[in-house]
Tab-separated table of C-alpha atoms and ligand atoms in Angstrom:
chain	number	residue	atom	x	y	z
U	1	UNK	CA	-19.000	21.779	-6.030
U	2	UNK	CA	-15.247	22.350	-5.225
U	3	UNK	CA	-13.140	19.317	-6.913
U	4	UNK	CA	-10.163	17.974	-4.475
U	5	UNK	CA	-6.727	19.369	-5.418
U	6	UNK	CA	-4.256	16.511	-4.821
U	7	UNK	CA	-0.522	16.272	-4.481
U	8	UNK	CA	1.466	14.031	-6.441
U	9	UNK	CA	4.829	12.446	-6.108
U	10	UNK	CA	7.509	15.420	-6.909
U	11	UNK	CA	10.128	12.892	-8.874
U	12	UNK	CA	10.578	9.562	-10.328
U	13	UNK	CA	12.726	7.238	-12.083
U	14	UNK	CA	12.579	4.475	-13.778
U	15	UNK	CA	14.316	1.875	-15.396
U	16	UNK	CA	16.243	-1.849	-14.318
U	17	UNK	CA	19.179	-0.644	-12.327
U	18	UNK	CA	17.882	2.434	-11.877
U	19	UNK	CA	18.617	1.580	-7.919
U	20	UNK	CA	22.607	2.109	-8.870
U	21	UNK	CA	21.402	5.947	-9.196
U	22	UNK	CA	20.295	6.662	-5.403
U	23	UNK	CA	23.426	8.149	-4.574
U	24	UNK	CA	23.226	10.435	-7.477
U	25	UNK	CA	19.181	11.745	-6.173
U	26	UNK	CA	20.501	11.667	-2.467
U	27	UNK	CA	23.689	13.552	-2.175
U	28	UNK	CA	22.461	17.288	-3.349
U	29	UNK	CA	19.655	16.441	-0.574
U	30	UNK	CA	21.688	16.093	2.144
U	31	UNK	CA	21.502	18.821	4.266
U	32	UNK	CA	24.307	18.553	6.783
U	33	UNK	CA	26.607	16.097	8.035
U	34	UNK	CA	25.238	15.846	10.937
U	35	UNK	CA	22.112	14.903	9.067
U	36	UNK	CA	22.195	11.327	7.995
U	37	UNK	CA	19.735	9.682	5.863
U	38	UNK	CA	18.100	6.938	7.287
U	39	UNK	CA	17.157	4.000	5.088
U	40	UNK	CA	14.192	1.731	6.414
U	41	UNK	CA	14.728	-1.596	4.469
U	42	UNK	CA	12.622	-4.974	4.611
U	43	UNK	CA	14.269	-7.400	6.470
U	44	UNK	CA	13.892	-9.756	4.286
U	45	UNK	CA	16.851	-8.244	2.250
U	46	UNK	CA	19.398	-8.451	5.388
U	47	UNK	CA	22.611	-10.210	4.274
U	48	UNK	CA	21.825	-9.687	0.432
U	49	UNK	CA	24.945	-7.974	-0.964
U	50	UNK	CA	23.474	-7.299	-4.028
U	51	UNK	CA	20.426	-5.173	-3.157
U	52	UNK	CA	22.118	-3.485	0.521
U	53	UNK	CA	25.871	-3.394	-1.092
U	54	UNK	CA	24.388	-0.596	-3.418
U	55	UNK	CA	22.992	1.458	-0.521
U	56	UNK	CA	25.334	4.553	-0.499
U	57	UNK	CA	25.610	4.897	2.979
U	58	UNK	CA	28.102	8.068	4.046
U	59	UNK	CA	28.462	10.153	7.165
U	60	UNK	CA	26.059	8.760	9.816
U	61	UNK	CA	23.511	6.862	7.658
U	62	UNK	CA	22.142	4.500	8.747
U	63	UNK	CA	20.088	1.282	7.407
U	64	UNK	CA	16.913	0.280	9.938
U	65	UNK	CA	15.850	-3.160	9.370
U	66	UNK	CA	11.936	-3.765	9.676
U	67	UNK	CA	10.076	-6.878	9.651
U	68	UNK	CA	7.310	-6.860	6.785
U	69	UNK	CA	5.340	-9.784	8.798
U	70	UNK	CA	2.629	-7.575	9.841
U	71	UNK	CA	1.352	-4.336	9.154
U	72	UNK	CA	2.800	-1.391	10.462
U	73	UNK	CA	1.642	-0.143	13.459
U	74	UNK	CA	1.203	3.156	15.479
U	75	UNK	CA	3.344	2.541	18.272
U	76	UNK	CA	5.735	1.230	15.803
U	77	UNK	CA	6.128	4.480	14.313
U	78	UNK	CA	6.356	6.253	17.530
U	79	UNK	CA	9.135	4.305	18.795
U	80	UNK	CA	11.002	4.275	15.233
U	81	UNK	CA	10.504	8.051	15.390
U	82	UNK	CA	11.809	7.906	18.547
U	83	UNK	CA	15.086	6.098	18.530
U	84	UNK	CA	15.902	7.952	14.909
U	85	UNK	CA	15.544	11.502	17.184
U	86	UNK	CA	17.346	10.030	19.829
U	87	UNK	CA	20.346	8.397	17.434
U	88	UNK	CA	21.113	11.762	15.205
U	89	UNK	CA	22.604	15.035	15.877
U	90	UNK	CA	20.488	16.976	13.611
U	91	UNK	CA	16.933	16.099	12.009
U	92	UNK	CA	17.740	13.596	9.734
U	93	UNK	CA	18.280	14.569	5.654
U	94	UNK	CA	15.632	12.267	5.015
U	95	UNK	CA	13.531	8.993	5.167
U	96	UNK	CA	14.188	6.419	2.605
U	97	UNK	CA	11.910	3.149	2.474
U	98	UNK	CA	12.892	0.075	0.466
U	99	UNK	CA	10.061	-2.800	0.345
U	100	UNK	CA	6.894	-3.419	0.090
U	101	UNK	CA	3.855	-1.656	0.904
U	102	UNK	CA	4.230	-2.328	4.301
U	103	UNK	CA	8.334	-1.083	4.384
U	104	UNK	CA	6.875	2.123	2.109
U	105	UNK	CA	3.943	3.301	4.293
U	106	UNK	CA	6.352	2.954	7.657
U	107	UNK	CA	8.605	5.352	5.515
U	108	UNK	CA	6.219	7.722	4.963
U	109	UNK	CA	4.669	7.632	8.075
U	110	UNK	CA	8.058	7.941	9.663
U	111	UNK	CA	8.995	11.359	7.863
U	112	UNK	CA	5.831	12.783	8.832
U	113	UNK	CA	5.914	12.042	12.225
U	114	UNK	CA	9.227	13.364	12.633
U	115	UNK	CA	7.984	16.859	12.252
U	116	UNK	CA	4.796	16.604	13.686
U	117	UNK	CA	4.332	16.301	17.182
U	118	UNK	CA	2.566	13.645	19.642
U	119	UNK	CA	1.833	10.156	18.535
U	120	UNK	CA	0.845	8.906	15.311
U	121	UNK	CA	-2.846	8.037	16.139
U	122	UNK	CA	-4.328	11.002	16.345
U	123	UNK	CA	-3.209	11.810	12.652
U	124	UNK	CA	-5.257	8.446	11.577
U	125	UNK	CA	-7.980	10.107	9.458
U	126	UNK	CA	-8.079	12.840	6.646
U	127	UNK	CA	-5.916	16.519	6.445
U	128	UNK	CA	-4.974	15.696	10.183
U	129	UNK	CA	-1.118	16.673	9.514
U	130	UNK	CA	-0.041	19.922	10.282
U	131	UNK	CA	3.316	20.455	9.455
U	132	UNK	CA	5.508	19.282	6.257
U	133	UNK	CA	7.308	15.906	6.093
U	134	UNK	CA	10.925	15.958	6.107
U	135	UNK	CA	12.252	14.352	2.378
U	136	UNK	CA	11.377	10.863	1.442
U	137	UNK	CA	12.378	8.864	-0.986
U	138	UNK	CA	10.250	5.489	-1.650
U	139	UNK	CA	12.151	2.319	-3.753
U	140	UNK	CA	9.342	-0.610	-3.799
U	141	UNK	CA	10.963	-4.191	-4.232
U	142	UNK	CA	7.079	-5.977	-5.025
U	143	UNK	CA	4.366	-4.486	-6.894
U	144	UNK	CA	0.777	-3.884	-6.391
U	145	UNK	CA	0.234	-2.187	-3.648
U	146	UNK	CA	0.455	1.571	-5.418
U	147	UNK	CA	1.890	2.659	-1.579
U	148	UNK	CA	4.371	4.659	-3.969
U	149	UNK	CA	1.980	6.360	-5.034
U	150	UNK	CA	-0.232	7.081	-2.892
U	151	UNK	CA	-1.684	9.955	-0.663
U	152	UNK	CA	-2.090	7.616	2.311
U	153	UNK	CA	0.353	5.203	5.070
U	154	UNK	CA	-2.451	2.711	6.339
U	155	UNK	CA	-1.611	2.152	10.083
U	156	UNK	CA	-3.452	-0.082	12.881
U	157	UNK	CA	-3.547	1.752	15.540
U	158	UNK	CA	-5.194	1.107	18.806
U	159	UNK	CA	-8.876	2.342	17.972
U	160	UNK	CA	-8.933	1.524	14.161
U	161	UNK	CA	-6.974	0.705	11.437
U	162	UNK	CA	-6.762	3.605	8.820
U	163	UNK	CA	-4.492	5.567	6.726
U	164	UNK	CA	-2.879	8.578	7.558
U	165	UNK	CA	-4.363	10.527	4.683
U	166	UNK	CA	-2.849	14.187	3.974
U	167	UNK	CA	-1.164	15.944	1.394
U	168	UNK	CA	3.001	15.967	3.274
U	169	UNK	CA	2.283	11.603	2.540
U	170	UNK	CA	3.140	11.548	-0.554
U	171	UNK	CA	6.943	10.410	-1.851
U	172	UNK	CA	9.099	13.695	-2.880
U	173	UNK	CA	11.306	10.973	-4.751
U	174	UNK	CA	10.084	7.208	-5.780
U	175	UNK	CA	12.178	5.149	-7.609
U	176	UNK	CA	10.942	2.558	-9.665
U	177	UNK	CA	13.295	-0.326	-10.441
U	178	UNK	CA	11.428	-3.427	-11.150
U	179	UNK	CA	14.717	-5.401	-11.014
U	180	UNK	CA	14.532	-5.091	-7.403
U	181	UNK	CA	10.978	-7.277	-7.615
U	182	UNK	CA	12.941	-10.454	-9.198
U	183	UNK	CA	13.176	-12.385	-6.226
U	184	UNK	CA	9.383	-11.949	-4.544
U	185	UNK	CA	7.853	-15.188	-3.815
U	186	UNK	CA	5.081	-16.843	-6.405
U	187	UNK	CA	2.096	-16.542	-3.804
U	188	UNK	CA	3.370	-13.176	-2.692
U	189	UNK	CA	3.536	-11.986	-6.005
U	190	UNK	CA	0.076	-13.011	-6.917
U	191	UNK	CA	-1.601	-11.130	-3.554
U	192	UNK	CA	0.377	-8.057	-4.079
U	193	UNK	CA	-0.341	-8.136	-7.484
U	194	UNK	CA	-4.143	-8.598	-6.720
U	195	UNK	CA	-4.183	-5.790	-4.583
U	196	UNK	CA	-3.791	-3.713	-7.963
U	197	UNK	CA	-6.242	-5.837	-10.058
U	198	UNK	CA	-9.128	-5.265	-6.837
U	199	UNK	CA	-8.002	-1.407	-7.077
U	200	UNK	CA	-8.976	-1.218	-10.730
U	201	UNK	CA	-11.939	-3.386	-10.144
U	202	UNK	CA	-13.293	-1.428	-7.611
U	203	UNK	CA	-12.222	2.105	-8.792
U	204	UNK	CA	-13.818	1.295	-12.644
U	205	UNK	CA	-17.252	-0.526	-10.820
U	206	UNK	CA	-17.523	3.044	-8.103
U	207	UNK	CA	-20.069	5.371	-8.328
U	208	UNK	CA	-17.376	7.907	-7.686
U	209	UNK	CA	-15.522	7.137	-11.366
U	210	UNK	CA	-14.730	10.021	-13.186
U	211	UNK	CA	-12.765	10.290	-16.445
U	212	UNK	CA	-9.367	10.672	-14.165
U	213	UNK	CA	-9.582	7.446	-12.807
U	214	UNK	CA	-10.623	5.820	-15.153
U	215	UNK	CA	-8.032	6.544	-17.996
U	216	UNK	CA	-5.530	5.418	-15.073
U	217	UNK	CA	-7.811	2.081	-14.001
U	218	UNK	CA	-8.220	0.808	-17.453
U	219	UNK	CA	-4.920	0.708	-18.241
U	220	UNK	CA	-3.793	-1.414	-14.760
U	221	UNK	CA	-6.894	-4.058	-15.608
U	222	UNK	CA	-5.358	-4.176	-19.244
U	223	UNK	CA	-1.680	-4.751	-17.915
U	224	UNK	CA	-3.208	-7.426	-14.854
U	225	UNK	CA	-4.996	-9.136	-17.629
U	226	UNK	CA	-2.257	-9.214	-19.847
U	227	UNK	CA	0.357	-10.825	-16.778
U	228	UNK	CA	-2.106	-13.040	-14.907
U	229	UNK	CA	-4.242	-14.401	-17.540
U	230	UNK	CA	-2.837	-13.520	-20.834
U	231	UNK	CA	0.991	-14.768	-20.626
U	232	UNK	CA	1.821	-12.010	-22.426
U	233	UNK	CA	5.519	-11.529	-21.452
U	234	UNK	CA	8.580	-12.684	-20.645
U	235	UNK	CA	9.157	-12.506	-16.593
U	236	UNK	CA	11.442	-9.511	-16.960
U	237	UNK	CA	8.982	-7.769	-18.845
U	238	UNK	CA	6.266	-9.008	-16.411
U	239	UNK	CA	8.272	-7.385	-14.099
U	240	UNK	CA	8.307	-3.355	-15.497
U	241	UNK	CA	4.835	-4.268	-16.521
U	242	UNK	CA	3.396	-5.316	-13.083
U	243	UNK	CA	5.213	-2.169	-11.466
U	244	UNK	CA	3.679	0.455	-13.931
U	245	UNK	CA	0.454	-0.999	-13.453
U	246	UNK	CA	0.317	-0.913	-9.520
U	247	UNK	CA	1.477	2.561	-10.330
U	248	UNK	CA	-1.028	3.638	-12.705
U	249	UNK	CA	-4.050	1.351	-10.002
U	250	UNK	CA	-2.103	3.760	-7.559
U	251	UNK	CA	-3.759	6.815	-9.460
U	252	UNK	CA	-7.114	5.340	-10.334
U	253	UNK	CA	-7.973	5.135	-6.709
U	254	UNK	CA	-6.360	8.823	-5.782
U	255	UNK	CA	-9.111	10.487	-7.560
U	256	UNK	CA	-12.002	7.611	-6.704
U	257	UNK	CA	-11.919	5.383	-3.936
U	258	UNK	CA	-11.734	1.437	-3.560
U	259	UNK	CA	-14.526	-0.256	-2.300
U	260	UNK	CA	-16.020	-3.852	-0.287
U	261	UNK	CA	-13.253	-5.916	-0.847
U	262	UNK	CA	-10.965	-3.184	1.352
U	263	UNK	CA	-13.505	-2.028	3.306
U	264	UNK	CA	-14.027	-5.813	4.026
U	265	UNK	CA	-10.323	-6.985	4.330
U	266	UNK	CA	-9.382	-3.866	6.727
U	267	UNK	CA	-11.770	-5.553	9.333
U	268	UNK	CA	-10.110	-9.217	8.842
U	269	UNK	CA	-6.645	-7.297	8.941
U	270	UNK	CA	-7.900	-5.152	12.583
U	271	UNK	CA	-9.436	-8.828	13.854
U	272	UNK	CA	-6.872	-11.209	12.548
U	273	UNK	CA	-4.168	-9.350	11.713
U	274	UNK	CA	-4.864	-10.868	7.833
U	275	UNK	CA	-2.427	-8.973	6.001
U	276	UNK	CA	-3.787	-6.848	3.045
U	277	UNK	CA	-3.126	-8.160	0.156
U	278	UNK	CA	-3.874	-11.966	0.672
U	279	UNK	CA	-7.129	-10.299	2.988
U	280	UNK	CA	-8.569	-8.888	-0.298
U	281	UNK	CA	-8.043	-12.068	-2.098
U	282	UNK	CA	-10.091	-13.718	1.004
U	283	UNK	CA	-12.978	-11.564	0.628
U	284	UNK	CA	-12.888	-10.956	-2.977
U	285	UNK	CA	-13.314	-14.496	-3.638
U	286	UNK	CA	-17.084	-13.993	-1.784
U	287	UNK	CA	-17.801	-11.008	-3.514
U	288	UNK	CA	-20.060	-11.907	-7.213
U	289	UNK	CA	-22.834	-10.140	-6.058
U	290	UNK	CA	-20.776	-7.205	-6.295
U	291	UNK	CA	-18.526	-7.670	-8.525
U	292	UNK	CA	-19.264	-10.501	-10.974
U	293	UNK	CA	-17.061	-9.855	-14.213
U	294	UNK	CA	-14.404	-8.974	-11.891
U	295	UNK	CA	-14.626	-12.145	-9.490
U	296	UNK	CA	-15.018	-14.553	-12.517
U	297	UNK	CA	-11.910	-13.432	-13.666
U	298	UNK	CA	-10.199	-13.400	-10.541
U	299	UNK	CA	-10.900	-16.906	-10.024
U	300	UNK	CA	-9.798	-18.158	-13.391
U	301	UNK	CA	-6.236	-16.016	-12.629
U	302	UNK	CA	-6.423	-18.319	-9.143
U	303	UNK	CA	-6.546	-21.425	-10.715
U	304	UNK	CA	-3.830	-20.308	-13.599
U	305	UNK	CA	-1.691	-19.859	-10.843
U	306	UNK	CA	-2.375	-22.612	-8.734
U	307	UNK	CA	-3.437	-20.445	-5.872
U	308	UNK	CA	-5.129	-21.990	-2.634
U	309	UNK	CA	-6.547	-19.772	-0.487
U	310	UNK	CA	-6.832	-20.089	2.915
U	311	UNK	CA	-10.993	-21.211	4.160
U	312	UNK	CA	-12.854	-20.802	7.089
U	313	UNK	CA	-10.512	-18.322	8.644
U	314	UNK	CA	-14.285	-16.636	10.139
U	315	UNK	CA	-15.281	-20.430	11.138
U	316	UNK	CA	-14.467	-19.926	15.066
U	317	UNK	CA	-14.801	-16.645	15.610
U	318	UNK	CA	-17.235	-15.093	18.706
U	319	UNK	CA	-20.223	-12.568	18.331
U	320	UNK	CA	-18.134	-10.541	19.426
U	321	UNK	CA	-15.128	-10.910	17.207
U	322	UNK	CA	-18.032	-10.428	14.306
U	323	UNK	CA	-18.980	-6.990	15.582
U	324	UNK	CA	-15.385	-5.834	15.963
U	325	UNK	CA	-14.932	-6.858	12.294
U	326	UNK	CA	-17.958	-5.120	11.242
U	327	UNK	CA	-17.338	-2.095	12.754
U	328	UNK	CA	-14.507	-1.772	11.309
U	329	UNK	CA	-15.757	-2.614	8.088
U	330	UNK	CA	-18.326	-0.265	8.267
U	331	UNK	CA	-16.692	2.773	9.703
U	332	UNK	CA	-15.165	3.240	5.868
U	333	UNK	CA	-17.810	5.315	4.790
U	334	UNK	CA	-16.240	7.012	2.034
U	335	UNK	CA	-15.510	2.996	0.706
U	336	UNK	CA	-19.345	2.007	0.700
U	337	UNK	CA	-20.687	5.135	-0.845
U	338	UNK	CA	-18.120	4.525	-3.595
U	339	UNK	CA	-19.307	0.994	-4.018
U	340	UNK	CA	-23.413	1.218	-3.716
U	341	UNK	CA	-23.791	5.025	-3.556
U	342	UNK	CA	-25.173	6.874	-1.148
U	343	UNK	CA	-27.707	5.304	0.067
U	344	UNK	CA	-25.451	2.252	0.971
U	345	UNK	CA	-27.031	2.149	4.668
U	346	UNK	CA	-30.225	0.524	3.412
U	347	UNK	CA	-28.365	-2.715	2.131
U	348	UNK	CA	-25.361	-3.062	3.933
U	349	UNK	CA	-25.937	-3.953	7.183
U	350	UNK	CA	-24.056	-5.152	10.106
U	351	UNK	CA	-26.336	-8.930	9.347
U	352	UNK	CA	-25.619	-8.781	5.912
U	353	UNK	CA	-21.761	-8.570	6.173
U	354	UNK	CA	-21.967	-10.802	9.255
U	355	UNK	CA	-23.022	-13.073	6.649
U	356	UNK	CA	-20.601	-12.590	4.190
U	357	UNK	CA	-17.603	-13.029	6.348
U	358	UNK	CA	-19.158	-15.916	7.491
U	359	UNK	CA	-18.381	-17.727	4.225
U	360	UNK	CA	-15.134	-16.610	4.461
O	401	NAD	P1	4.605	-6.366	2.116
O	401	NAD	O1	5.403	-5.130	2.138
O	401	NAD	O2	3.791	-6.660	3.326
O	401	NAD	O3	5.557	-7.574	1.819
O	401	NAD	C1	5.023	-8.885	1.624
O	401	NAD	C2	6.116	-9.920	1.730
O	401	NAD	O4	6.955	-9.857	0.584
O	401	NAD	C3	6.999	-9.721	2.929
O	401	NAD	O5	7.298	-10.978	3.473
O	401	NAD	C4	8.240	-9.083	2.340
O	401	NAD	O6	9.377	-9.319	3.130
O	401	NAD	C5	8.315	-9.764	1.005
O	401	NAD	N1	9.072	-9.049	-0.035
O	401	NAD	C6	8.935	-7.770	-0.441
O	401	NAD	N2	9.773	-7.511	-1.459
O	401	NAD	C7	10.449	-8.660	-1.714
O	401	NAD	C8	11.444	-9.030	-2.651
O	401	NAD	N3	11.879	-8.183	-3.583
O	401	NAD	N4	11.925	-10.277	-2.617
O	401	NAD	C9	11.458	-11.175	-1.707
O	401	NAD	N5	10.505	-10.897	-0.800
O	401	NAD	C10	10.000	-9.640	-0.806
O	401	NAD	O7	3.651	-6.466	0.847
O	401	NAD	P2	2.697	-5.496	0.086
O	401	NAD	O8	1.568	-6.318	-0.352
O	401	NAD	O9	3.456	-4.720	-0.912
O	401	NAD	O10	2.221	-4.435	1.167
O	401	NAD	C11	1.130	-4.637	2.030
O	401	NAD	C12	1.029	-3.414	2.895
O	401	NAD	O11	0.769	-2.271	2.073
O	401	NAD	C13	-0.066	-3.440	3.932
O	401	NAD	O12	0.464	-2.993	5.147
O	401	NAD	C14	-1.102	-2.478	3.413
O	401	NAD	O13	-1.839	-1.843	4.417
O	401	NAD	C15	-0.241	-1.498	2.668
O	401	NAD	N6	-0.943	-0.778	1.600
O	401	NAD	C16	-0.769	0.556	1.522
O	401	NAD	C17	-1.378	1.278	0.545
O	401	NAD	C18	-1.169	2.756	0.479
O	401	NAD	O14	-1.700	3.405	-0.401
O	401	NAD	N7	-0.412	3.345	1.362
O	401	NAD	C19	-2.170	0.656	-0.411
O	401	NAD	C20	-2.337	-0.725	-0.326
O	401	NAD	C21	-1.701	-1.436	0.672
O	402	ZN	ZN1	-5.273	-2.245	-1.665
């Protein structure tokens, strides 16, 4: 057996206020003049001084607004690639993302796809990227997602939605200021932060857990215990807390693999557009038979936090739209052999989860 050999993320800081620093990691980066940095940044932070008045824009930098409303998508990244090629003089000095999960993974998938050539479908899958990612820096302003850590940018494209999984995704530079998570709305904050809690939950219940991923998982499920049901901190401290443990759910599932709840949620996300982290709290709410420690607890942290989901979002949906969803679901191999092991085939079938998303 030959054991994976993985990249990591090059650098890091950490700290509140560590953002005032960017300057300080950029500048012996930049390669030329003529070689701006280009900062993708949630929209949701147009107008606010205080986060895009520290943004040490020189030369021709630039700041690209995105929309974190949906997922990012293929052609979204071919035509950002496209106007940043079109807009510099040189290749640019590097890609820097500041959001969420969604704002991170465009990042990433940006920097790659500026070196690499054609569109960035055909590098949907695993060890499809051929050439090296220029620099990129990723600053996440919510935590959960462990997209800063992370050897994958999950796209929709249009055959499939999946990651584009190689070693040039991960961050050279991430920082990690969990000042910039203060202002993240309560609901948000509880599916993004769920989104690390269904990591652990599925990394520590996989057939695939190893000694690696575990040391990393049980930590997260200690800190998500600690914030969502414990009341354990003060909300600054929640804050650093929350981001280290999306970090360390981040490294559980680099050496293991999630499992139904994502292999689930991607198809609600390809059908519906559901995006991921709420989409995970959908269908991990259905999930006891799989997970029943881990759902229990989930919906006590629900009802601490006066969470309503939304129901019956599978109530008028076609055949059709069920097969789509399923096929999706089900094309995550890798996901179900983690969860059931390898003979998954026998028990999950296309009427079983037809079922299951049926009492979503
Ligand atoms: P998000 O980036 O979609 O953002 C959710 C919402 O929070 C948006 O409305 C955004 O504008 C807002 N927001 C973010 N930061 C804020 C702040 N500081 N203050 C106020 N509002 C703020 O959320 P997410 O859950 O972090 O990311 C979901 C995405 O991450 C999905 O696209 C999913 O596919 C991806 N993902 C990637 C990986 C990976 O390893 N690459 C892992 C899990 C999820
Ligand atoms: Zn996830």
């Amino acid at each position: 057996m030959s054991y994976r050999n993985y990249p990591m993320v090059a650098r890091i800081v950490f700290g509140r206020g560590s953002f005032n620093q960017l300057e300080d990691l950029l500048e012996p980066k930049r390669s030329h003049i003529d070689a701006p940095f280009i900062f993708i940044v949630d929209d949701v932070f147009k107008g606010n001084a205080w986060l895009t008045g520290r943004i040490p824009l020189k030369y021709d930098d630039k700041i690209i607004y995105v929309s974190a409303n949906e997922e990012p998508k293929t052609s979204q990244i071919d035509h950002l690639v496209e106007q940043i090629i079109l807009d510099t003089k040189q290749k640019p000095s590097g890609i820097i993302g500041i959001g969420g999960g969604t704002v991170l993974d465009i990042a990433k998938a940006v920097s790659i796809m500026i070196k690499n050539p054609g569109l960035s479908s055909e590098y949907q899958g695993w060890d499809l990227v051929k050439n090296e990612a220029i620099y990129h820096v990723g600053i996440p302003t919510i935590s959960g997602t462990g997209a800063e850590v992370s050897r994958t940018t999950v796209l929709t494209g249009p055959e499939r939605k999946l990651g584009i999984n190689s070693d040039y995704t991960p961050f050279d530079q991430v920082v990690l200021d969990p000042e910039l998570t203060k202002d993240v709305p309560k609901d948000q904050w509880f599916y993004t932060g769920m989104d690390c809690y269904i990591h652990c939950v599925e990394s520590l219940n996989g057939t695939f857990l190893n000694a690696f991923s575990q040391s990393y998982g049980e930590k997260a499920l200690e800190l998500c215990k600690a914030i969502f049901i414990e009341d354990k901190y003060s909300k600054e401290e929640a804050e650093d807390q929350l981001m280290m443990a999306s970090w360390h759910g981040g490294m559980s599932i680099a050496y293991s693999q999630v499992g139904v709840a994502h292999a689930m949620s991607y198809g609600l996300g390809y059908l519906l557009g559901t995006k991921h982290g709420i989409g995970n709290c959908i269908v991990f709410d259905h999930l006891e038979e799989f997970y029943p420690e881990g759902v229990a607890l989930f919906k006590q942290m629900k009802v601490k936090h006066n969470i309503t989901l939304p129901q019956g979002v599978c109530s008028n949906l076609s055949d059709a739209d069920f097969n789509t969803m399923i096929n999706v679901a089900l094309s995550l191999e890798p996901l179900w052999e983690n969860a059931i092991g390898k003979n998954w085939k026998k028990t999950i079938t296309p009427e079983k989860l037809k079922a299951l998303y049926k009492k979503m």
